[in-house]
Short mmCIF file of C-alpha atoms in Angstrom, two decimals:
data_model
loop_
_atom_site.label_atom_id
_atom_site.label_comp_id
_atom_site.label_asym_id
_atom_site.label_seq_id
_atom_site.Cartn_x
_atom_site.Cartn_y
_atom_site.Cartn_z
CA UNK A 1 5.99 13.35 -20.68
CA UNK A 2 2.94 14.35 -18.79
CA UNK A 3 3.31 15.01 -15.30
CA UNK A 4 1.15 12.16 -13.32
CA UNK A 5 3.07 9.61 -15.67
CA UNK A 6 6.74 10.78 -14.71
CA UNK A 7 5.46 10.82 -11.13
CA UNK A 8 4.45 7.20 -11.33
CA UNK A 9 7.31 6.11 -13.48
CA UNK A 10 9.90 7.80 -10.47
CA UNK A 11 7.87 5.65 -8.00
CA UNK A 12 7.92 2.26 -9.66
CA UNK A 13 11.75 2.83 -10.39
CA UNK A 14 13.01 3.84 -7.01
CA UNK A 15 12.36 1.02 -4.34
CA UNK A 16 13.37 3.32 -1.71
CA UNK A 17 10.91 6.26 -2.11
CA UNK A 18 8.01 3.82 -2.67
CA UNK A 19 6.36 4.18 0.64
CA UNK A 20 6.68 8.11 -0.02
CA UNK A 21 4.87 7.75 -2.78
CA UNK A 22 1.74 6.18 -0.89
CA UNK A 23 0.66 9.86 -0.72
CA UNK A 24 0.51 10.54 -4.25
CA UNK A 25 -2.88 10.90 -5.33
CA UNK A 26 -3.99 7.37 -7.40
CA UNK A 27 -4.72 9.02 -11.01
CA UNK A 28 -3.91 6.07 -12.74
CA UNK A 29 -7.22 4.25 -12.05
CA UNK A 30 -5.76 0.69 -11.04
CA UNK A 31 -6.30 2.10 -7.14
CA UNK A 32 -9.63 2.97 -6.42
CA UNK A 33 -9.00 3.61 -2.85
CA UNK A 34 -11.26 5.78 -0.08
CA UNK A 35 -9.10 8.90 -0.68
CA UNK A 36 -7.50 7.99 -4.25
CA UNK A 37 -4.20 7.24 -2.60
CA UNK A 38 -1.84 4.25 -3.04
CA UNK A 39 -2.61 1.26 -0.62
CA UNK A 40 -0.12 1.78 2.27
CA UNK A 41 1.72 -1.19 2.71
CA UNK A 42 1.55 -2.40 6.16
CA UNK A 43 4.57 -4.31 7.69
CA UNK A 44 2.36 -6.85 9.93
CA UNK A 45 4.67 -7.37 13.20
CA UNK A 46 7.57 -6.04 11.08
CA UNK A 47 9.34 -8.06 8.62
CA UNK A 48 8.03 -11.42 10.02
CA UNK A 49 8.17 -13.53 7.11
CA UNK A 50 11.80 -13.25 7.21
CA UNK A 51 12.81 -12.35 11.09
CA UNK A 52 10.97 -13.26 14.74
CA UNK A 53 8.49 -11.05 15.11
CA UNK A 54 7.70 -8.31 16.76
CA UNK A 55 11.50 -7.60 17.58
CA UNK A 56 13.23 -4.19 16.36
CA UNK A 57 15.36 -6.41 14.04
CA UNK A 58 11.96 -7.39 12.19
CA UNK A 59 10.71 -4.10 12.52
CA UNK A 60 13.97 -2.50 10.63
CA UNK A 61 14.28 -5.09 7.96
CA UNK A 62 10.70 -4.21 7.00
CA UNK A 63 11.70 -0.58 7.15
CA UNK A 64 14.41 -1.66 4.61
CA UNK A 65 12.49 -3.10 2.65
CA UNK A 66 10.36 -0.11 1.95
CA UNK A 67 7.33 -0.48 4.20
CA UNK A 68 5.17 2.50 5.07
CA UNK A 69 3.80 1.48 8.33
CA UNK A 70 5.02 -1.13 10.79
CA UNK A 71 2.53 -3.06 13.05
CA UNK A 72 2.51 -4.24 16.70
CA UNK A 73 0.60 -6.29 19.30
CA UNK A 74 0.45 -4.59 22.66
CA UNK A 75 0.67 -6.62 25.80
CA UNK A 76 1.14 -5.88 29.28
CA UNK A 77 3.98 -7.37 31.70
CA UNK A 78 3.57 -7.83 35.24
CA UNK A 79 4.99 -4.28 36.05
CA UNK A 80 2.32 -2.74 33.68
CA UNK A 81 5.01 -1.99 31.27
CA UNK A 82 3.65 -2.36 27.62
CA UNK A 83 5.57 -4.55 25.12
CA UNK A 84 5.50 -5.61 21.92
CA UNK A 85 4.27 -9.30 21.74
CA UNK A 86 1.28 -11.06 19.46
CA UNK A 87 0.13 -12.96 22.38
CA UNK A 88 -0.12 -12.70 26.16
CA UNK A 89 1.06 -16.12 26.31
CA UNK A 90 4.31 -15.95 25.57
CA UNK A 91 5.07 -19.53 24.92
CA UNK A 92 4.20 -18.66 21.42
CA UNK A 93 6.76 -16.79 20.24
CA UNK A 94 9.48 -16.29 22.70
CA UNK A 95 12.20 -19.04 24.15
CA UNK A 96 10.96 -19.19 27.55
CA UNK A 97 10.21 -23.03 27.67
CA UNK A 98 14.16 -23.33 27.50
CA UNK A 99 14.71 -20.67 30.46
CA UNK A 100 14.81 -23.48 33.59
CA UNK A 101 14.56 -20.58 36.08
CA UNK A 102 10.93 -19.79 34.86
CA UNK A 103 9.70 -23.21 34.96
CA UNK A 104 7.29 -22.96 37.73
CA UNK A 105 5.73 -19.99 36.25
CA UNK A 106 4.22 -22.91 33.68
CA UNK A 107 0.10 -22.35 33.77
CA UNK A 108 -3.20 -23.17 32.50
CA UNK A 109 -5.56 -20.29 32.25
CA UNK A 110 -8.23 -18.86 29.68
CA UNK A 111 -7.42 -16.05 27.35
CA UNK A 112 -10.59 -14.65 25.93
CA UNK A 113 -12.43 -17.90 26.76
CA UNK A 114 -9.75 -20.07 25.15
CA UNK A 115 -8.35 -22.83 27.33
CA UNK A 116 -4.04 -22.14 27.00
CA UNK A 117 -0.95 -23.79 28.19
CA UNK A 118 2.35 -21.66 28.86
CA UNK A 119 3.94 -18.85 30.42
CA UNK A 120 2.11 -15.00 29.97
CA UNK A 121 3.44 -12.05 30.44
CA UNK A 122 1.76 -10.19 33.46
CA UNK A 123 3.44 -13.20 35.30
CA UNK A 124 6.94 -11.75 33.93
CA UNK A 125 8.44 -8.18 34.68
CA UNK A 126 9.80 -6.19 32.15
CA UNK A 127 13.10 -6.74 32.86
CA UNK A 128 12.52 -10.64 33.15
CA UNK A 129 11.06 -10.58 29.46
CA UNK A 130 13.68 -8.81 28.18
CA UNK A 131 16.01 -11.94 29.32
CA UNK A 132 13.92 -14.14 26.77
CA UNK A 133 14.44 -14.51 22.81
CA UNK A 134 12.03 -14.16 20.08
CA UNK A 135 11.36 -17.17 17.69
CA UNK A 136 9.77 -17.42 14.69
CA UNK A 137 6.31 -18.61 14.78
CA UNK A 138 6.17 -20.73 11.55
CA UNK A 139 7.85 -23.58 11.14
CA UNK A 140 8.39 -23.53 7.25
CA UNK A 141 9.87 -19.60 7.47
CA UNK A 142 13.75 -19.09 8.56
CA UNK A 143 14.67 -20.66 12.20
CA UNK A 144 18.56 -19.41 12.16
CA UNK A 145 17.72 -16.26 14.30
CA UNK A 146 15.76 -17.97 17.28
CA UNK A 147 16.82 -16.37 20.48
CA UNK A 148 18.89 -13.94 18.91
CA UNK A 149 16.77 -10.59 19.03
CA UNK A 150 15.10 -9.60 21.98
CA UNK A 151 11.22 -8.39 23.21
CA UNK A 152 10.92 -4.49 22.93
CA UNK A 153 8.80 -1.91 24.67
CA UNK A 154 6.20 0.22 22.67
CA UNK A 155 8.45 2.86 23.43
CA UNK A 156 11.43 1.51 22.12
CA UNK A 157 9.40 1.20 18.77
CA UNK A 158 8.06 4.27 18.50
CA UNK A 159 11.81 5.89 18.81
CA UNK A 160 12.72 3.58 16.10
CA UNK A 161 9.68 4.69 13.77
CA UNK A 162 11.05 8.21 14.55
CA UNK A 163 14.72 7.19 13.92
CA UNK A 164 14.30 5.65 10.66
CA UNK A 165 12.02 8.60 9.29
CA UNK A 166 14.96 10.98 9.95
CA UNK A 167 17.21 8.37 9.03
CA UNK A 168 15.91 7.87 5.90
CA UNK A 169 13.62 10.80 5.16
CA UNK A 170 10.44 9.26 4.96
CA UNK A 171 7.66 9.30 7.48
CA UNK A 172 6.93 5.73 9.11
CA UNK A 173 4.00 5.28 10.53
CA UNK A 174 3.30 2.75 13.45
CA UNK A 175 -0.33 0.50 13.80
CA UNK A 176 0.05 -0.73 17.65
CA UNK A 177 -3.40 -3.30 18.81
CA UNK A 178 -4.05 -3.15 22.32
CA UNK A 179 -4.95 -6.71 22.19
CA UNK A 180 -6.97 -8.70 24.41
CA UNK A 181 -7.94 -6.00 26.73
CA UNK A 182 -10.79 -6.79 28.69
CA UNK A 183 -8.28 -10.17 29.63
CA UNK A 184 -5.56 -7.20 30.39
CA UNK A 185 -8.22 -5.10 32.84
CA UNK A 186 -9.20 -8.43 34.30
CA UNK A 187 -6.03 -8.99 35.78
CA UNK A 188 -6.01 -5.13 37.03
CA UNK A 189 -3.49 -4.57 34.06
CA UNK A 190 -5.86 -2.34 31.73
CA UNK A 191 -3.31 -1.09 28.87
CA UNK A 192 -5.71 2.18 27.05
CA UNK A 193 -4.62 4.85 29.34
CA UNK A 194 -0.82 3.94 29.07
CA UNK A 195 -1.61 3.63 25.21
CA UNK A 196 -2.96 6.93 25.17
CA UNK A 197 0.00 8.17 26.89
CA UNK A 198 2.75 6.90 24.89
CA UNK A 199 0.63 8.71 21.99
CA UNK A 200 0.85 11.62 23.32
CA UNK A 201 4.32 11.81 24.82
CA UNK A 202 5.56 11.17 21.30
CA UNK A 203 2.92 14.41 20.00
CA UNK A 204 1.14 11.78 17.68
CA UNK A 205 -2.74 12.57 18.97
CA UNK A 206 -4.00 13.78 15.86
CA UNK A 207 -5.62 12.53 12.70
CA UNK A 208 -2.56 13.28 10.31
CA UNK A 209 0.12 11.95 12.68
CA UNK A 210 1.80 8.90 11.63
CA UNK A 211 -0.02 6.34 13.92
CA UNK A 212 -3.09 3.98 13.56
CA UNK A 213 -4.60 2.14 16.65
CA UNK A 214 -6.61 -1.03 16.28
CA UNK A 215 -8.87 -3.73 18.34
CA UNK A 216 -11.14 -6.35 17.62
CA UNK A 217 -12.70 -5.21 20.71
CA UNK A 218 -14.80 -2.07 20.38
CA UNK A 219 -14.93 -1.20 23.69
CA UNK A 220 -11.22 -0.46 24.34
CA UNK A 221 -11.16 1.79 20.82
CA UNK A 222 -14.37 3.30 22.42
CA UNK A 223 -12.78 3.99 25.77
CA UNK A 224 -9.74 5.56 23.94
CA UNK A 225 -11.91 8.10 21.99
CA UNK A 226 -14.15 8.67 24.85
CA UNK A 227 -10.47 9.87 26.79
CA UNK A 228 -9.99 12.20 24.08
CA UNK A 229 -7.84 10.54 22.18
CA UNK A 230 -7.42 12.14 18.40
CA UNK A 231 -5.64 9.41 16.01
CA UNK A 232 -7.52 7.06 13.26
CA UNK A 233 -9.09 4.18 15.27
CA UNK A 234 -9.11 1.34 13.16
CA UNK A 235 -11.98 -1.90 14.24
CA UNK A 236 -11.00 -4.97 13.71
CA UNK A 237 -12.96 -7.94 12.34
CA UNK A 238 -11.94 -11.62 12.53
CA UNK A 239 -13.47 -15.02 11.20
CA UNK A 240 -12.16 -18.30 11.79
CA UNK A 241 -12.26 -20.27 8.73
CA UNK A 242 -13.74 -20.73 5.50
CA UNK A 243 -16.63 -23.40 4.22
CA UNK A 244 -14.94 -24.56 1.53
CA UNK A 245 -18.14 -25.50 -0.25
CA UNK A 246 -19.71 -22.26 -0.13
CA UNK A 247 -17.14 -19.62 0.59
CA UNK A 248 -18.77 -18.10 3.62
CA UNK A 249 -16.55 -17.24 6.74
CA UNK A 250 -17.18 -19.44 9.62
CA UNK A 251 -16.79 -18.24 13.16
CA UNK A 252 -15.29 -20.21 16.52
CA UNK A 253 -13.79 -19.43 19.45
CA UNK A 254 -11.82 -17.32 20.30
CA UNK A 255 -12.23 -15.89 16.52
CA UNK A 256 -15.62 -15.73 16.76
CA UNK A 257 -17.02 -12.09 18.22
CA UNK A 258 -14.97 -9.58 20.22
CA UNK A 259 -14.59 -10.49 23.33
CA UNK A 260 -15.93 -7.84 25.13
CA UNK A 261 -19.05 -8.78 23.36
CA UNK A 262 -19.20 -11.72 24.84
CA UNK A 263 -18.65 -10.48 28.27
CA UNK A 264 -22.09 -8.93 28.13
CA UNK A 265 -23.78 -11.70 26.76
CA UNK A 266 -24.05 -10.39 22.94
CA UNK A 267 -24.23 -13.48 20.75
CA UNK A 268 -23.61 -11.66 17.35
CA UNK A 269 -20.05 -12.73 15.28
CA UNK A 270 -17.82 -10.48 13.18
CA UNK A 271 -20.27 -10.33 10.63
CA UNK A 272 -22.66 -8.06 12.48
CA UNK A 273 -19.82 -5.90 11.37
CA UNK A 274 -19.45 -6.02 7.70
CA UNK A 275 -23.08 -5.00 6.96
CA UNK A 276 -24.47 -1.52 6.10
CA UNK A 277 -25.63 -1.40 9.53
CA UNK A 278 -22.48 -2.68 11.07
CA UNK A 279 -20.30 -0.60 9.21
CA UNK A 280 -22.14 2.83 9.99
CA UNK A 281 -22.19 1.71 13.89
CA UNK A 282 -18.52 1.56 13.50
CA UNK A 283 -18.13 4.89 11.92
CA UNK A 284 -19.05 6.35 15.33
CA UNK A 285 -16.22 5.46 17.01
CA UNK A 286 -13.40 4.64 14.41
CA UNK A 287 -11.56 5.93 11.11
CA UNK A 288 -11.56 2.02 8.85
CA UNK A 289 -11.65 -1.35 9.53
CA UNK A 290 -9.24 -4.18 9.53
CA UNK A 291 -10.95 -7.09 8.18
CA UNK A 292 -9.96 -10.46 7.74
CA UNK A 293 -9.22 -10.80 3.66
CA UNK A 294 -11.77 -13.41 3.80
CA UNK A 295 -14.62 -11.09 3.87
CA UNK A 296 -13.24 -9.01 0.99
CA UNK A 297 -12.21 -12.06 -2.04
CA UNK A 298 -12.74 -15.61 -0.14
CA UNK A 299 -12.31 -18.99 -1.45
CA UNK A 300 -14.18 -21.90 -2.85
CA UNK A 301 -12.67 -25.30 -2.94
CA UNK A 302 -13.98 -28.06 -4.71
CA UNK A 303 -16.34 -30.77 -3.35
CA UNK A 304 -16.36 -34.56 -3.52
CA UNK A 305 -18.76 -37.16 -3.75
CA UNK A 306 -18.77 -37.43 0.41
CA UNK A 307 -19.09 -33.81 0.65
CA UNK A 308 -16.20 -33.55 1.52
CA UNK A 309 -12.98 -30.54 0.33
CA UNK A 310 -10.87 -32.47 -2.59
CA UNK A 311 -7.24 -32.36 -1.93
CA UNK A 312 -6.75 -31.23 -5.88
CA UNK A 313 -2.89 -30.87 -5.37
CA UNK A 314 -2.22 -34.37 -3.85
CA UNK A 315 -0.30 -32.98 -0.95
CA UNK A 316 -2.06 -34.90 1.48
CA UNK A 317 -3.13 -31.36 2.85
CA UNK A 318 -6.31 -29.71 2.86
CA UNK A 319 -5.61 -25.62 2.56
CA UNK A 320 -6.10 -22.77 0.28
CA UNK A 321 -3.87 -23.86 -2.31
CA UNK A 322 -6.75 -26.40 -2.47
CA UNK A 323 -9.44 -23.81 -3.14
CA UNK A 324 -9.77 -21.08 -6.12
CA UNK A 325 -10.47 -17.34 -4.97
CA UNK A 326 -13.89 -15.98 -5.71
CA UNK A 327 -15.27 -12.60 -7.08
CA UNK A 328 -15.04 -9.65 -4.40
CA UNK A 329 -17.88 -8.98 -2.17
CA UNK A 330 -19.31 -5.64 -2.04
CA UNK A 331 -17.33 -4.79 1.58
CA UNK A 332 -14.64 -2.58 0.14
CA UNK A 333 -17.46 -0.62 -1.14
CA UNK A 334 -19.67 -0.80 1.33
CA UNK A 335 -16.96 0.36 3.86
CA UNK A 336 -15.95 3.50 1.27
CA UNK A 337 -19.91 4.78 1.28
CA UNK A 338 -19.68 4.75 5.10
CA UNK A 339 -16.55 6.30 5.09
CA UNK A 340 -14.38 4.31 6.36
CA UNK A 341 -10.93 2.73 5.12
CA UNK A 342 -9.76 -0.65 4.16
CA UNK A 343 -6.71 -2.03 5.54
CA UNK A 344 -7.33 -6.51 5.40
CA UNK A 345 -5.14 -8.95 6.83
CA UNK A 346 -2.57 -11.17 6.57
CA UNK A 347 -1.12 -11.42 3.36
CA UNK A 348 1.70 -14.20 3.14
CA UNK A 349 3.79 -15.93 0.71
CA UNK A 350 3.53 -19.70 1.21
CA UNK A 351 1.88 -21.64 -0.94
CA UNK A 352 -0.24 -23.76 1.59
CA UNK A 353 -2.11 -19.59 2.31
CA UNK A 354 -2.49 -18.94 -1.59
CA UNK A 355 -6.06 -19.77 -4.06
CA UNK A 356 -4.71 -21.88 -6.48
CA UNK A 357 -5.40 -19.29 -9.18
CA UNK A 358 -2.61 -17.21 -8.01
CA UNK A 359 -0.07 -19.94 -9.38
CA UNK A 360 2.34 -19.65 -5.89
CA UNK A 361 2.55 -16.20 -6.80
CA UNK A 362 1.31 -13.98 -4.02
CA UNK A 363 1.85 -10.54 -6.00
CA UNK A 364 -1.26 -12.09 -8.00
CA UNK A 365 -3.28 -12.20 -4.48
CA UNK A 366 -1.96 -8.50 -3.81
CA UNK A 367 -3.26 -7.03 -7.36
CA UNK A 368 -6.54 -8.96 -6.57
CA UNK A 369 -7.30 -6.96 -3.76
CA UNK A 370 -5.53 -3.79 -4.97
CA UNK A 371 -8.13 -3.61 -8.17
CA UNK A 372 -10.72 -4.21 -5.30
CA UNK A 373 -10.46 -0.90 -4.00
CA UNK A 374 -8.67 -1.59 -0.40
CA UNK A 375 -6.64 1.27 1.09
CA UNK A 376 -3.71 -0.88 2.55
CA UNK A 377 -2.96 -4.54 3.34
CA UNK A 378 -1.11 -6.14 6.31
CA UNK A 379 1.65 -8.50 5.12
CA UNK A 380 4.35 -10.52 6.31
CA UNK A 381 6.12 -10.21 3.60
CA UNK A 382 6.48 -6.23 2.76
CA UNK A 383 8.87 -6.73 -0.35
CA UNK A 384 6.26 -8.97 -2.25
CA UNK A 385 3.21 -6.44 -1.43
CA UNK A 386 5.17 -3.56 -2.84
CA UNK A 387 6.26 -5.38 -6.18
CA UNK A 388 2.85 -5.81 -6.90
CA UNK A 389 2.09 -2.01 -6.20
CA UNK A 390 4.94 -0.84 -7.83
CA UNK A 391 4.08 -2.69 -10.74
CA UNK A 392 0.00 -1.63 -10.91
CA UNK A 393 1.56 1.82 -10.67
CA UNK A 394 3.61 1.61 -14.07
#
């Protein structure tokens, strides 16, 4: 047996050393990735299809279940203390509305021009947060563990990453987002500089340690590599929806442009990003991009007489399951000439979030965009993205 074929037979047969094997060179050709390696399969806020988000619980389970690299949202509490939530408003995903003795911290404010309704965390210190639960942010994904697991620090997640790679003798990487920054330095809570460092406490500031940072905004990644800092920035790039008729990406608030675009009165949308142009801008200050899978394989649905999207499966429901997926654009490539990696998101298992040509299935979605050339995906659901690598690799 030749070498490069008992390599990839030992990878698709032990589930456990799978994310090890993401730095095996791809020689099989099914992965043609920037560097030739396997797509790393990114944990998006841990093991969230199954667990609240965001909590160490989720972040272990995806561990488990053989993730290379778990993800994070970075927000700040009132104390400047830097925790692991998706939004600032933490109405979203925590049990706070059923705390009494935060009721009159209730507000209406804007978060990156979007009108919102709730409690946020720089009204909360750390130690306050930490009193609240986690809940699951979908309704049709499991409900049983609401208010069971609680909001860590960055800090407590970065010991974990370190914990589990002794524990189980693989390196896991972490992929924190300072997100919504410029809303952050508004408030006189800017997060970079305790970002930064965290990084550097736990000897990560280098281009081969086990860390990615992301932003949609570009001036916070900026900032960061302007203060020296040495790891793989990573830009993100967001749409809003999809015209079913046509397949383009649409754009609206607050998915429209980063918001510190808009701050200075630049009227361009994510877009401006995923051109030659935009791409090479971004290789001055970052490592890949983060797009959303839209721009890479999007969707067409199918049209009626009034113009209007058919609802082909009858569920009364207009969604993707409604629409068939369409032939790759040329962004994966585009990205690779520039230099830059691929990593899209979200990849999730419901059916309502699949093209109807994947038949429910989302491994088909994940080979789709493996065979297009991208160098990691961010999933909810970590077990499913690795069958369908594990299986391109026999």
């Amino acid at each position: 047996m030749r070498p490069i074929l008992a390599r990839s037979l030992l990878c698709s047969a032990i589930a456990a050393g799978l994310a090890a094997c993401a730095s095996v060179p791809s020689q099989y050709g099914a992965f043609p990735t920037l560097n030739g390696q396997l797509p790393l399969v990114v944990a998006h806020r841990g093991a969230s299809g199954y667990l609240p988000e965001e909590t160490l619980e989720a972040y272990s389970r995806a561990i488990e279940l053989g993730a290379d690299v778990i993800e994070m949202d970075i927000v700040v509490t009132k104390d400047g203390q830097l925790i692991t939530r998706h939004d600032p408003n933490l109405a979203i995903s925590t049990d706070v509305a059923q705390h009494p003795e935060f009721a009159a911290r209730k507000k209406t404010t804007q978060v990156d021009g979007e009108t919102q309704t709730g409690w946020f965390s720089e009204d909360f210190t750390l130690a306050e947060i930490q009193t609240l639960g986690a809940i699951s942010t979908d309704a049709e994904r499991p409900q049983q563990f609401n208010g069971k697991f609680r909001i860590p620090t960055f800090q407590q997640v970065i010991d974990l990453a370190k914990a589990k790679s002794t524990e189980t003798g693989r390196t896991i990487a972490i992929y924190p987002e300072t997100k919504n920054p410029s809303y952050f330095a508004a408030l006189g809570l800017p997060m970079e500089d305790k970002v930064i460092a965290h990084i550097r406490a736990a000897g990560w500031d280098s281009k081969t340690a086990p860390i990615y940072v992301q932003s949609f905004e570009p001036g916070s990644l900026q900032y960061m590599k302007n203060k020296g800092l040495q790891t793989r920035l990573v830009q993100l790039i967001d749409g809003d929806s999809v015209d079913l008729a046509t397949g383009k990406v649409t754009f609206k608030l607050p998915s429209d442009r980063p918001y510190d675009w808009t701050l200075v009165g630049d009227k361009r949308n994510f877009d401006a990003m995923v051109t030659p142009a935009g791409l090479a801008q971004i290789k001055t200050y970052a490592d890949g991009i983060g797009p959303w899978k839209r721009f890479i394989i999007s969707i067409k649905g199918t049209m009626g007489a009034d113009g209007k999207p058919v609802d082909v499966n009858g569920d009364g429901k207009i969604n993707d399951a409604d629409a068939s997926s369409m032939a790759p654009t040329s962004l994966v490539a585009d990205a690779h000439k520039a230099g830059l990696f691929v990593h899209p998101f979200t990849f999730r298992n419901e059916s309502r979030r699949l093209a109807s040509d994947y038949q429910k299935d989302g491994k088909n979605e994940y080979t789709a965009f493996y065979k297009a050339g991208v160098d990691g995906v961010f999933t909810d659901f970590t077990d499913t993205a690795l069958a369908a690598r594990n299986a391109l690799v026999k």
